[in-house]
PDB file of C-alpha atoms in Angstrom:
ATOM      1  CA  MET F  14      74.722  89.089  69.857  1.00  0.00           C
ATOM      2  CA  LEU F  15      72.013  91.272  67.946  1.00  0.00           C
ATOM      3  CA  LEU F  16      71.705  88.820  65.125  1.00  0.00           C
ATOM      4  CA  GLY F  17      71.464  86.002  67.757  1.00  0.00           C
ATOM      5  CA  CYS F  18      68.402  87.669  69.409  1.00  0.00           C
ATOM      6  CA  ALA F  19      66.627  88.220  65.894  1.00  0.00           C
ATOM      7  CA  PRO F  20      63.717  86.175  65.331  1.00  0.00           C
ATOM      8  CA  SER F  21      63.836  83.663  62.473  1.00  0.00           C
ATOM      9  CA  ALA F  22      61.608  84.113  59.588  1.00  0.00           C
ATOM     10  CA  ALA F  23      59.201  81.363  60.825  1.00  0.00           C
ATOM     11  CA  GLU F  24      58.909  82.793  64.204  1.00  0.00           C
ATOM     12  CA  ALA F  25      58.405  86.410  62.973  1.00  0.00           C
ATOM     13  CA  TRP F  26      55.592  84.827  60.633  1.00  0.00           C
ATOM     14  CA  ALA F  27      53.986  83.037  63.719  1.00  0.00           C
ATOM     15  CA  ALA F  28      54.262  86.507  65.687  1.00  0.00           C
ATOM     16  CA  ALA F  29      52.554  88.314  62.844  1.00  0.00           C
ATOM     17  CA  LEU F  30      49.650  86.174  62.922  1.00  0.00           C
ATOM     18  CA  GLU F  31      48.977  86.192  66.636  1.00  0.00           C
ATOM     19  CA  PRO F  32      45.235  86.349  67.530  1.00  0.00           C
ATOM     20  CA  GLY F  33      44.155  89.796  68.702  1.00  0.00           C
ATOM     21  CA  LEU F  34      47.124  91.809  67.157  1.00  0.00           C
ATOM     22  CA  ALA F  35      46.357  95.158  65.646  1.00  0.00           C
ATOM     23  CA  LEU F  36      46.509  95.098  61.877  1.00  0.00           C
ATOM     24  CA  PRO F  37      49.282  97.746  61.467  1.00  0.00           C
ATOM     25  CA  VAL F  38      51.450  95.885  64.041  1.00  0.00           C
ATOM     26  CA  ALA F  39      51.019  92.491  62.538  1.00  0.00           C
ATOM     27  CA  MET F  40      51.988  94.001  58.934  1.00  0.00           C
ATOM     28  CA  ALA F  41      55.067  95.642  60.628  1.00  0.00           C
ATOM     29  CA  ARG F  42      55.964  92.295  62.015  1.00  0.00           C
ATOM     30  CA  CYS F  43      56.121  90.772  58.521  1.00  0.00           C
ATOM     31  CA  ASP F  44      59.098  92.925  57.780  1.00  0.00           C
ATOM     32  CA  GLU F  45      61.080  90.609  59.734  1.00  0.00           C
ATOM     33  CA  THR F  46      60.138  87.319  57.698  1.00  0.00           C
ATOM     34  CA  GLY F  47      62.707  88.436  54.809  1.00  0.00           C
ATOM     35  CA  ASP F  48      61.791  87.310  51.391  1.00  0.00           C
ATOM     36  CA  ARG F  49      58.516  86.008  52.927  1.00  0.00           C
ATOM     37  CA  ALA F  50      57.327  89.538  53.932  1.00  0.00           C
ATOM     38  CA  GLU F  51      54.936  89.961  50.934  1.00  0.00           C
ATOM     39  CA  SER F  52      53.155  86.557  51.368  1.00  0.00           C
ATOM     40  CA  CYS F  53      52.973  87.368  55.163  1.00  0.00           C
ATOM     41  CA  ARG F  54      51.355  90.478  54.611  1.00  0.00           C
ATOM     42  CA  ALA F  55      48.841  88.750  52.424  1.00  0.00           C
ATOM     43  CA  GLU F  56      48.370  86.103  55.020  1.00  0.00           C
ATOM     44  CA  VAL F  57      47.945  88.765  57.646  1.00  0.00           C
ATOM     45  CA  ILE F  58      45.111  90.752  55.836  1.00  0.00           C
ATOM     46  CA  ARG F  59      43.423  87.237  55.219  1.00  0.00           C
ATOM     47  CA  ALA F  60      43.153  86.866  59.138  1.00  0.00           C
ATOM     48  CA  HIS F  61      42.034  90.158  59.799  1.00  0.00           C
ATOM     49  CA  PRO F  62      38.107  90.714  58.931  1.00  0.00           C
ATOM     50  CA  GLU F  63      38.384  94.457  59.310  1.00  0.00           C
ATOM     51  CA  ALA F  64      41.144  94.543  56.599  1.00  0.00           C
ATOM     52  CA  GLU F  65      40.152  96.776  53.323  1.00  0.00           C
ATOM     53  CA  VAL F  66      41.200  96.661  50.055  1.00  0.00           C
ATOM     54  CA  GLY F  67      43.230  99.780  50.665  1.00  0.00           C
ATOM     55  CA  ASP F  68      45.463  97.775  52.962  1.00  0.00           C
ATOM     56  CA  CYS F  69      46.767  95.717  50.341  1.00  0.00           C
ATOM     57  CA  SER F  70      48.553  98.672  49.035  1.00  0.00           C
ATOM     58  CA  ALA F  71      51.329  97.869  51.591  1.00  0.00           C
ATOM     59  CA  ILE F  72      52.269  94.795  49.569  1.00  0.00           C
ATOM     60  CA  HIS F  73      54.636  95.694  46.615  1.00  0.00           C
ATOM     61  CA  SER F  74      54.575  92.417  44.832  1.00  0.00           C
ATOM     62  CA  ALA F  75      51.871  92.401  42.272  1.00  0.00           C
ATOM     63  CA  LYS F  76      50.866  88.860  42.563  1.00  0.00           C
ATOM     64  CA  TRP F  77      50.679  88.934  46.199  1.00  0.00           C
ATOM     65  CA  ARG F  78      48.763  92.353  46.175  1.00  0.00           C
ATOM     66  CA  ALA F  79      46.258  90.964  43.706  1.00  0.00           C
ATOM     67  CA  GLU F  80      45.728  87.797  45.957  1.00  0.00           C
ATOM     68  CA  CYS F  81      45.226  90.158  48.996  1.00  0.00           C
ATOM     69  CA  SER F  82      42.486  92.070  46.978  1.00  0.00           C
ATOM     70  CA  PHE F  83      40.944  88.632  46.103  1.00  0.00           C
ATOM     71  CA  THR F  84      40.966  87.844  49.867  1.00  0.00           C
ATOM     72  CA  VAL F  85      39.434  91.266  50.457  1.00  0.00           C
ATOM     73  CA  ALA F  86      36.556  90.828  47.976  1.00  0.00           C
ATOM     74  CA  GLU F  87      35.773  87.472  49.108  1.00  0.00           C
ATOM     75  CA  LYS F  88      35.180  88.772  52.589  1.00  0.00           C
ATOM     76  CA  HIS F  89      32.780  91.605  51.409  1.00  0.00           C
ATOM     77  CA  ALA F  90      30.848  89.101  49.002  1.00  0.00           C
ATOM     78  CA  ARG F  91      30.179  86.800  52.080  1.00  0.00           C
ATOM     79  CA  LYS F  92      28.797  89.586  53.785  1.00  0.00           C
ATOM     80  CA  HIS F  93      26.466  90.782  51.014  1.00  0.00           C
ATOM     81  CA  GLU F  94      28.558  93.873  50.359  1.00  0.00           C
ATOM     82  CA  ARG F  95      28.224  93.929  46.567  1.00  0.00           C
ATOM     83  CA  TRP F  96      29.982  97.268  45.658  1.00  0.00           C
ATOM     84  CA  GLU F  97      32.750  96.577  47.935  1.00  0.00           C
ATOM     85  CA  ALA F  98      33.216  93.243  46.589  1.00  0.00           C
ATOM     86  CA  LEU F  99      33.212  94.577  43.068  1.00  0.00           C
ATOM     87  CA  ALA F 100      35.753  97.195  43.897  1.00  0.00           C
ATOM     88  CA  ALA F 101      38.039  94.826  45.458  1.00  0.00           C
ATOM     89  CA  CYS F 102      37.889  92.413  42.568  1.00  0.00           C
ATOM     90  CA  GLY F 103      38.927  95.481  40.246  1.00  0.00           C
ATOM     91  CA  GLN F 104      42.137  95.455  42.316  1.00  0.00           C
ATOM     92  CA  ALA F 105      42.450  91.718  41.829  1.00  0.00           C
ATOM     93  CA  GLY F 106      44.800  91.651  38.872  1.00  0.00           C
ATOM     94  CA  THR F 107      45.186  88.324  37.317  1.00  0.00           C
ATOM     95  CA  TYR F 108      42.526  86.883  39.795  1.00  0.00           C
ATOM     96  CA  TYR F 109      39.960  89.297  38.397  1.00  0.00           C
ATOM     97  CA  ALA F 110      37.611  86.647  36.428  1.00  0.00           C
ATOM     98  CA  GLU F 111      37.971  84.152  39.433  1.00  0.00           C
ATOM     99  CA  CYS F 112      37.059  87.164  42.019  1.00  0.00           C
ATOM    100  CA  LEU F 113      33.916  87.890  40.117  1.00  0.00           C
ATOM    101  CA  TYR F 114      32.800  84.296  40.036  1.00  0.00           C
ATOM    102  CA  HIS F 115      33.443  83.991  43.557  1.00  0.00           C
ATOM    103  CA  ALA F 116      31.778  87.050  44.420  1.00  0.00           C
ATOM    104  CA  TRP F 117      28.283  85.979  42.800  1.00  0.00           C
ATOM    105  CA  THR F 118      28.772  82.338  44.206  1.00  0.00           C
ATOM    106  CA  TYR F 119      29.300  83.310  47.728  1.00  0.00           C
ATOM    107  CA  GLU F 120      26.232  85.810  47.687  1.00  0.00           C
ATOM    108  CA  MET F 121      24.065  83.193  46.230  1.00  0.00           C
ATOM    109  CA  GLN F 122      25.177  80.517  48.581  1.00  0.00           C
ATOM    110  CA  ALA F 123      24.681  82.963  51.746  1.00  0.00           C
ATOM    111  CA  ALA F 124      21.080  83.749  50.321  1.00  0.00           C
ATOM    112  CA  VAL F 125      19.810  80.513  49.996  1.00  0.00           C
ATOM    113  CA  HIS F 126      17.974  78.660  52.704  1.00  0.00           C
ATOM    114  CA  GLY F 127      17.705  75.118  53.977  1.00  0.00           C
ATOM    115  CA  GLY F 128      14.843  72.997  54.845  1.00  0.00           C
ATOM    116  CA  GLY F 129      12.294  73.558  52.270  1.00  0.00           C
ATOM    117  CA  ARG F 130      11.973  73.383  48.421  1.00  0.00           C
ATOM    118  CA  ALA F 131      14.338  75.069  46.037  1.00  0.00           C
ATOM    119  CA  ASN F 132      11.595  76.511  43.853  1.00  0.00           C
ATOM    120  CA  ASP F 133       9.915  78.294  46.920  1.00  0.00           C
ATOM    121  CA  GLU F 134      12.998  80.739  46.668  1.00  0.00           C
ATOM    122  CA  VAL F 135      12.861  81.778  43.048  1.00  0.00           C
ATOM    123  CA  GLU F 136      11.977  85.241  43.796  1.00  0.00           C
ATOM    124  CA  THR F 137      15.307  85.469  45.817  1.00  0.00           C
ATOM    125  CA  GLY F 138      17.218  84.032  42.889  1.00  0.00           C
ATOM    126  CA  ARG F 139      15.583  86.472  40.582  1.00  0.00           C
ATOM    127  CA  ALA F 140      16.782  89.526  42.395  1.00  0.00           C
ATOM    128  CA  LEU F 141      20.396  88.057  42.446  1.00  0.00           C
ATOM    129  CA  VAL F 142      20.367  87.240  38.826  1.00  0.00           C
ATOM    130  CA  ALA F 143      18.920  90.598  37.838  1.00  0.00           C
ATOM    131  CA  TYR F 144      21.893  92.240  39.589  1.00  0.00           C
ATOM    132  CA  TRP F 145      24.848  89.942  38.794  1.00  0.00           C
ATOM    133  CA  GLY F 146      23.600  89.118  35.042  1.00  0.00           C
ATOM    134  CA  GLN F 147      24.607  92.802  34.129  1.00  0.00           C
ATOM    135  CA  LEU F 148      28.095  91.582  33.772  1.00  0.00           C
ATOM    136  CA  GLN F 149      29.194  92.198  30.249  1.00  0.00           C
ATOM    137  CA  THR F 150      32.434  90.198  30.246  1.00  0.00           C
ATOM    138  CA  ILE F 151      30.750  86.725  30.471  1.00  0.00           C
ATOM    139  CA  ALA F 152      30.915  84.695  27.241  1.00  0.00           C
ATOM    140  CA  GLY F 153      27.218  83.572  26.070  1.00  0.00           C
ATOM    141  CA  SER F 154      24.157  84.391  28.224  1.00  0.00           C
ATOM    142  CA  ALA F 155      25.082  85.820  31.685  1.00  0.00           C
ATOM    143  CA  ASP F 156      21.459  85.075  32.996  1.00  0.00           C
ATOM    144  CA  ALA F 157      21.961  81.546  31.959  1.00  0.00           C
ATOM    145  CA  GLN F 158      25.120  80.969  33.957  1.00  0.00           C
ATOM    146  CA  MET F 159      23.639  82.903  36.996  1.00  0.00           C
ATOM    147  CA  TRP F 160      20.493  80.883  37.049  1.00  0.00           C
ATOM    148  CA  ASN F 161      22.266  77.556  36.646  1.00  0.00           C
ATOM    149  CA  ASP F 162      24.612  78.619  39.554  1.00  0.00           C
ATOM    150  CA  TRP F 163      21.316  79.748  41.482  1.00  0.00           C
ATOM    151  CA  TRP F 164      19.770  76.359  41.296  1.00  0.00           C
ATOM    152  CA  TYR F 165      22.909  74.339  41.984  1.00  0.00           C
ATOM    153  CA  PHE F 166      23.384  76.059  45.290  1.00  0.00           C
ATOM    154  CA  ALA F 167      19.518  76.246  45.960  1.00  0.00           C
ATOM    155  CA  LEU F 168      19.127  72.368  45.226  1.00  0.00           C
ATOM    156  CA  LYS F 169      22.254  71.506  47.188  1.00  0.00           C
ATOM    157  CA  ARG F 170      20.787  73.101  50.335  1.00  0.00           C
ATOM    158  CA  ASN F 171      17.396  71.535  49.744  1.00  0.00           C
ATOM    159  CA  PRO F 172      17.804  68.039  48.521  1.00  0.00           C
ATOM    160  CA  PRO F 173      16.705  65.861  46.928  1.00  0.00           C
ATOM    161  CA  ALA F 174      16.534  67.830  43.417  1.00  0.00           C
ATOM    162  CA  ASN F 175      13.315  66.887  41.910  1.00  0.00           C
ATOM    163  CA  LEU F 176      12.522  67.705  38.405  1.00  0.00           C
ATOM    164  CA  ALA F 177       8.865  67.288  38.864  1.00  0.00           C
ATOM    165  CA  ASP F 178       9.064  70.450  41.194  1.00  0.00           C
ATOM    166  CA  CYS F 179       9.624  72.576  38.171  1.00  0.00           C
ATOM    167  CA  ALA F 180       6.103  71.883  36.810  1.00  0.00           C
ATOM    168  CA  ALA F 181       4.642  74.175  39.839  1.00  0.00           C
ATOM    169  CA  LEU F 182       6.398  77.037  38.211  1.00  0.00           C
ATOM    170  CA  PRO F 183       5.078  79.470  35.717  1.00  0.00           C
ATOM    171  CA  GLY F 184       6.345  78.716  31.996  1.00  0.00           C
ATOM    172  CA  ALA F 185       9.702  80.892  31.833  1.00  0.00           C
ATOM    173  CA  ASP F 186      10.644  79.752  35.252  1.00  0.00           C
ATOM    174  CA  ALA F 187       9.713  76.222  34.765  1.00  0.00           C
ATOM    175  CA  ALA F 188      12.013  76.162  31.697  1.00  0.00           C
ATOM    176  CA  THR F 189      14.882  77.633  33.774  1.00  0.00           C
ATOM    177  CA  CYS F 190      14.231  75.353  36.702  1.00  0.00           C
ATOM    178  CA  GLU F 191      14.537  72.208  34.358  1.00  0.00           C
ATOM    179  CA  ARG F 192      17.598  73.362  32.872  1.00  0.00           C
ATOM    180  CA  GLY F 193      19.306  74.105  36.307  1.00  0.00           C
ATOM    181  CA  THR F 194      17.890  71.094  37.903  1.00  0.00           C
ATOM    182  CA  LEU F 195      19.499  68.844  35.224  1.00  0.00           C
ATOM    183  CA  ALA F 196      22.780  70.710  35.178  1.00  0.00           C
ATOM    184  CA  PHE F 197      22.719  70.312  39.087  1.00  0.00           C
ATOM    185  CA  ALA F 198      22.743  66.358  38.540  1.00  0.00           C
ATOM    186  CA  GLU F 199      25.789  66.447  36.491  1.00  0.00           C
ATOM    187  CA  ARG F 200      27.657  69.085  38.673  1.00  0.00           C
ATOM    188  CA  ALA F 201      26.774  67.762  42.045  1.00  0.00           C
ATOM    189  CA  VAL F 202      27.804  64.106  40.747  1.00  0.00           C
ATOM    190  CA  ALA F 203      30.934  65.182  39.239  1.00  0.00           C
ATOM    191  CA  THR F 204      32.209  67.466  42.209  1.00  0.00           C
ATOM    192  CA  ALA F 205      31.362  64.842  44.917  1.00  0.00           C
ATOM    193  CA  PHE F 206      34.309  63.028  43.650  1.00  0.00           C
ATOM    194  CA  THR F 207      36.689  65.970  44.175  1.00  0.00           C
ATOM    195  CA  ASP F 208      35.343  68.547  46.477  1.00  0.00           C
ATOM    196  CA  SER F 209      34.525  66.212  49.119  1.00  0.00           C
ATOM    197  CA  PRO F 210      36.374  62.902  48.308  1.00  0.00           C
ATOM    198  CA  ILE F 211      34.344  59.849  49.411  1.00  0.00           C
ATOM    199  CA  PRO F 212      35.942  56.610  50.827  1.00  0.00           C
ATOM    200  CA  THR F 213      37.736  54.564  48.199  1.00  0.00           C
ATOM    201  CA  HIS F 214      35.375  51.502  48.392  1.00  0.00           C
ATOM    202  CA  LEU F 215      32.518  53.838  47.686  1.00  0.00           C
ATOM    203  CA  LYS F 216      34.064  55.533  44.867  1.00  0.00           C
ATOM    204  CA  SER F 217      34.960  52.283  43.165  1.00  0.00           C
ATOM    205  CA  ARG F 218      31.129  51.442  43.528  1.00  0.00           C
ATOM    206  CA  ALA F 219      29.956  54.555  42.254  1.00  0.00           C
ATOM    207  CA  CYS F 220      32.428  54.620  39.369  1.00  0.00           C
ATOM    208  CA  ARG F 221      32.078  50.940  38.193  1.00  0.00           C
ATOM    209  CA  GLY F 222      28.755  49.838  39.095  1.00  0.00           C
ATOM    210  CA  GLU F 223      25.105  50.647  37.414  1.00  0.00           C
ATOM    211  CA  VAL F 224      23.372  53.759  37.934  1.00  0.00           C
ATOM    212  CA  SER F 225      21.649  52.074  40.734  1.00  0.00           C
ATOM    213  CA  ASP F 226      25.053  51.812  42.599  1.00  0.00           C
ATOM    214  CA  LEU F 227      25.508  55.698  41.994  1.00  0.00           C
ATOM    215  CA  GLU F 228      22.285  56.261  43.484  1.00  0.00           C
ATOM    216  CA  ALA F 229      23.024  54.109  46.239  1.00  0.00           C
ATOM    217  CA  VAL F 230      26.235  56.122  47.205  1.00  0.00           C
ATOM    218  CA  PHE F 231      24.397  59.296  46.831  1.00  0.00           C
ATOM    219  CA  PRO F 232      20.827  58.481  48.000  1.00  0.00           C
ATOM    220  CA  LYS F 233      19.497  61.979  48.735  1.00  0.00           C
ATOM    221  CA  LEU F 234      20.893  63.771  45.871  1.00  0.00           C
ATOM    222  CA  TYR F 235      18.107  63.416  43.356  1.00  0.00           C
ATOM    223  CA  VAL F 236      14.712  61.797  42.883  1.00  0.00           C
ATOM    224  CA  PRO F 237      15.374  59.338  40.167  1.00  0.00           C
ATOM    225  CA  ASP F 238      14.218  60.211  36.564  1.00  0.00           C
ATOM    226  CA  GLU F 239      15.380  59.361  33.169  1.00  0.00           C
ATOM    227  CA  ARG F 240      17.051  62.809  32.156  1.00  0.00           C
ATOM    228  CA  MET F 241      18.252  63.072  35.621  1.00  0.00           C
ATOM    229  CA  ARG F 242      20.068  59.713  35.623  1.00  0.00           C
ATOM    230  CA  GLU F 243      21.379  60.497  32.048  1.00  0.00           C
ATOM    231  CA  ARG F 244      23.076  63.863  33.462  1.00  0.00           C
ATOM    232  CA  ALA F 245      24.097  62.105  36.690  1.00  0.00           C
ATOM    233  CA  LEU F 246      26.102  59.388  34.650  1.00  0.00           C
ATOM    234  CA  THR F 247      27.586  62.278  32.403  1.00  0.00           C
ATOM    235  CA  GLY F 248      28.454  63.756  36.021  1.00  0.00           C
ATOM    236  CA  ARG F 249      30.063  60.481  37.078  1.00  0.00           C
ATOM    237  CA  THR F 250      32.260  60.057  33.849  1.00  0.00           C
ATOM    238  CA  ARG F 251      33.676  63.256  34.712  1.00  0.00           C
ATOM    239  CA  GLY F 252      34.191  62.890  38.408  1.00  0.00           C
ATOM    240  CA  CYS F 253      35.612  59.269  38.011  1.00  0.00           C
ATOM    241  CA  ALA F 254      38.130  60.548  35.374  1.00  0.00           C
ATOM    242  CA  ALA F 255      39.483  63.414  37.619  1.00  0.00           C
ATOM    243  CA  LYS F 256      43.123  63.376  38.382  1.00  0.00           C
ATOM    244  CA  GLY F 257      43.966  64.346  41.931  1.00  0.00           C
ATOM    245  CA  ASN F 258      41.769  66.577  43.326  1.00  0.00           C
ATOM    246  CA  GLY F 259      40.757  68.516  40.158  1.00  0.00           C
ATOM    247  CA  LEU F 260      38.245  67.932  37.368  1.00  0.00           C
ATOM    248  CA  GLU F 261      39.092  68.598  33.707  1.00  0.00           C
ATOM    249  CA  THR F 262      39.105  71.992  32.367  1.00  0.00           C
ATOM    250  CA  GLY F 263      36.005  72.980  30.046  1.00  0.00           C
ATOM    251  CA  ARG F 264      33.432  72.178  32.565  1.00  0.00           C
ATOM    252  CA  SER F 265      30.050  73.527  31.394  1.00  0.00           C
ATOM    253  CA  TRP F 266      29.103  75.348  34.853  1.00  0.00           C
ATOM    254  CA  ASN F 267      32.196  77.374  35.024  1.00  0.00           C
ATOM    255  CA  PRO F 268      31.971  80.754  33.046  1.00  0.00           C
ATOM    256  CA  ILE F 269      34.320  82.042  30.584  1.00  0.00           C
ATOM    257  CA  PHE F 270      35.167  85.471  30.857  1.00  0.00           C
ATOM    258  CA  LEU F 271      36.154  87.817  28.032  1.00  0.00           C
ATOM    259  CA  GLU F 272      38.852  90.598  28.252  1.00  0.00           C
ATOM    260  CA  HIS F 273      36.837  92.701  26.096  1.00  0.00           C
ATOM    261  CA  ARG F 274      33.244  92.639  24.547  1.00  0.00           C
ATOM    262  CA  GLN F 275      32.457  94.355  21.293  1.00  0.00           C
ATOM    263  CA  TRP F 276      29.485  96.525  21.625  1.00  0.00           C
ATOM    264  CA  PRO F 277      26.786  96.571  18.963  1.00  0.00           C
ATOM    265  CA  GLY F 278      27.140 100.475  18.808  1.00  0.00           C
ATOM    266  CA  GLY F 279      30.817 100.122  18.375  1.00  0.00           C
TER     267      GLY F 279
END
């Protein structure tokens, strides 16, 4: 009779995720999900905005505990709570590198405003790059990676991307703007086929037609320019060749993280 009254794993999972349930109570209900208890606890913490990385210690599985820490880090990053995000990323195990990448990109996305021109927000970008560019585990130039990401999100919120806008900036900023704007054309086109899949007939037109067809499918993405078109076509090649919902590895806009950097001083 007692066994007959016990909730099924699915029922226990649903009970743990009931809205308004206190976090300790929800975590306790996960105990009744059997071998799904660890993933249940991770999902409960994902659903509770007040959860902290310390709450992840209730998860015994290293995999699910790391994913839990990753989730908490993302919540802090969205609220511009840098130190808390970094501390949570430090507990994210195998997700550490991805966690760092998400932390800075979420902050950049939240800091960019829409409705104007991207080059009006350079000073905001400079402050973010100065902070996140201190990361010593990024292969190559951390600053270059950060600036390219900054321009990508800034231009995405303030289309169309116009290479001519860069001329209004002083020397070093103009060069960074040009590099970021050209990278935007490639990245935005490539990811348009995967992040926000377009209707089949439009994808066919964009993938098989001329550059004018590509621009007709994405009319407000960028102001036509020879160099922008060249990079947009490179992005099209990547996007149209993507399998399923993912792009090939080795994308130039994704950072490569190092496990250890040999310092000049030894």
